[in-house]
Amino acid sequence: MLRVAAGGARSTEIADQLFLSVGTVRNHLSRIMCKTGARNRLDAVRIASDSGWL
């Protein structure tokens, strides 16, 4: 999910690519941000990249 978000995709685009609902994408991104301590989606992508997760 973060790989797709790293490309600048919106929640609807991520949902389409991963065959998920938009609500599921938003929930997952919200949980990712909470668990990583990110302030926003871009910060979560940066943290994941710096940590070698992407």
C-alpha atoms as one frame of an Amber mdcrd trajectory, in Angstrom:
protein
   0.000   0.000   0.000   2.806   2.414   0.822   4.566   1.574  -2.436   1.505
   2.677  -4.369   1.092   5.736  -2.127   4.742   6.622  -2.694   3.922   7.164
  -6.353   1.495   9.902  -5.340  -1.662   7.835  -5.804  -4.885   8.963  -4.167
  -6.914   6.660  -1.945  -9.283   5.817  -4.812  -6.367   4.930  -7.088  -4.771
   2.761  -4.399  -8.112   1.002  -3.851  -8.475   0.307  -7.574  -4.943  -1.052
  -7.919  -5.162  -3.279  -4.836  -8.808  -4.322  -5.314  -9.855  -2.874  -1.945
 -12.532  -0.438  -0.886 -11.577   3.192  -0.337 -12.549   2.863   3.325 -10.160
  -0.052   3.778  -7.335   1.936   2.193  -8.001   4.898   4.469  -8.105   2.636
   7.531  -4.833   0.941   6.616  -3.092   4.238   5.911  -4.374   5.661   9.184
  -3.058   2.664  11.112   0.281   2.875   9.301   0.585   6.525  10.282  -0.262
   5.746  13.919   2.192   2.862  14.146   5.056   4.760  12.525   4.331   8.060
  14.263   3.964   9.766  10.890   2.160  13.088  10.656   0.765  12.388   7.189
   0.943   9.976   4.269   4.128  11.473   2.842   5.833  11.242   6.208   4.796
   7.571   6.457   6.286   6.892   3.015   9.508   8.646   4.022   9.752   6.654
   7.264   9.126   3.396   5.421  11.727   4.248   2.798  14.322   5.262   5.386
  13.667   2.037   7.302  14.148  -0.090   4.185  10.532  -1.279   4.051   9.979
  -0.083   0.501
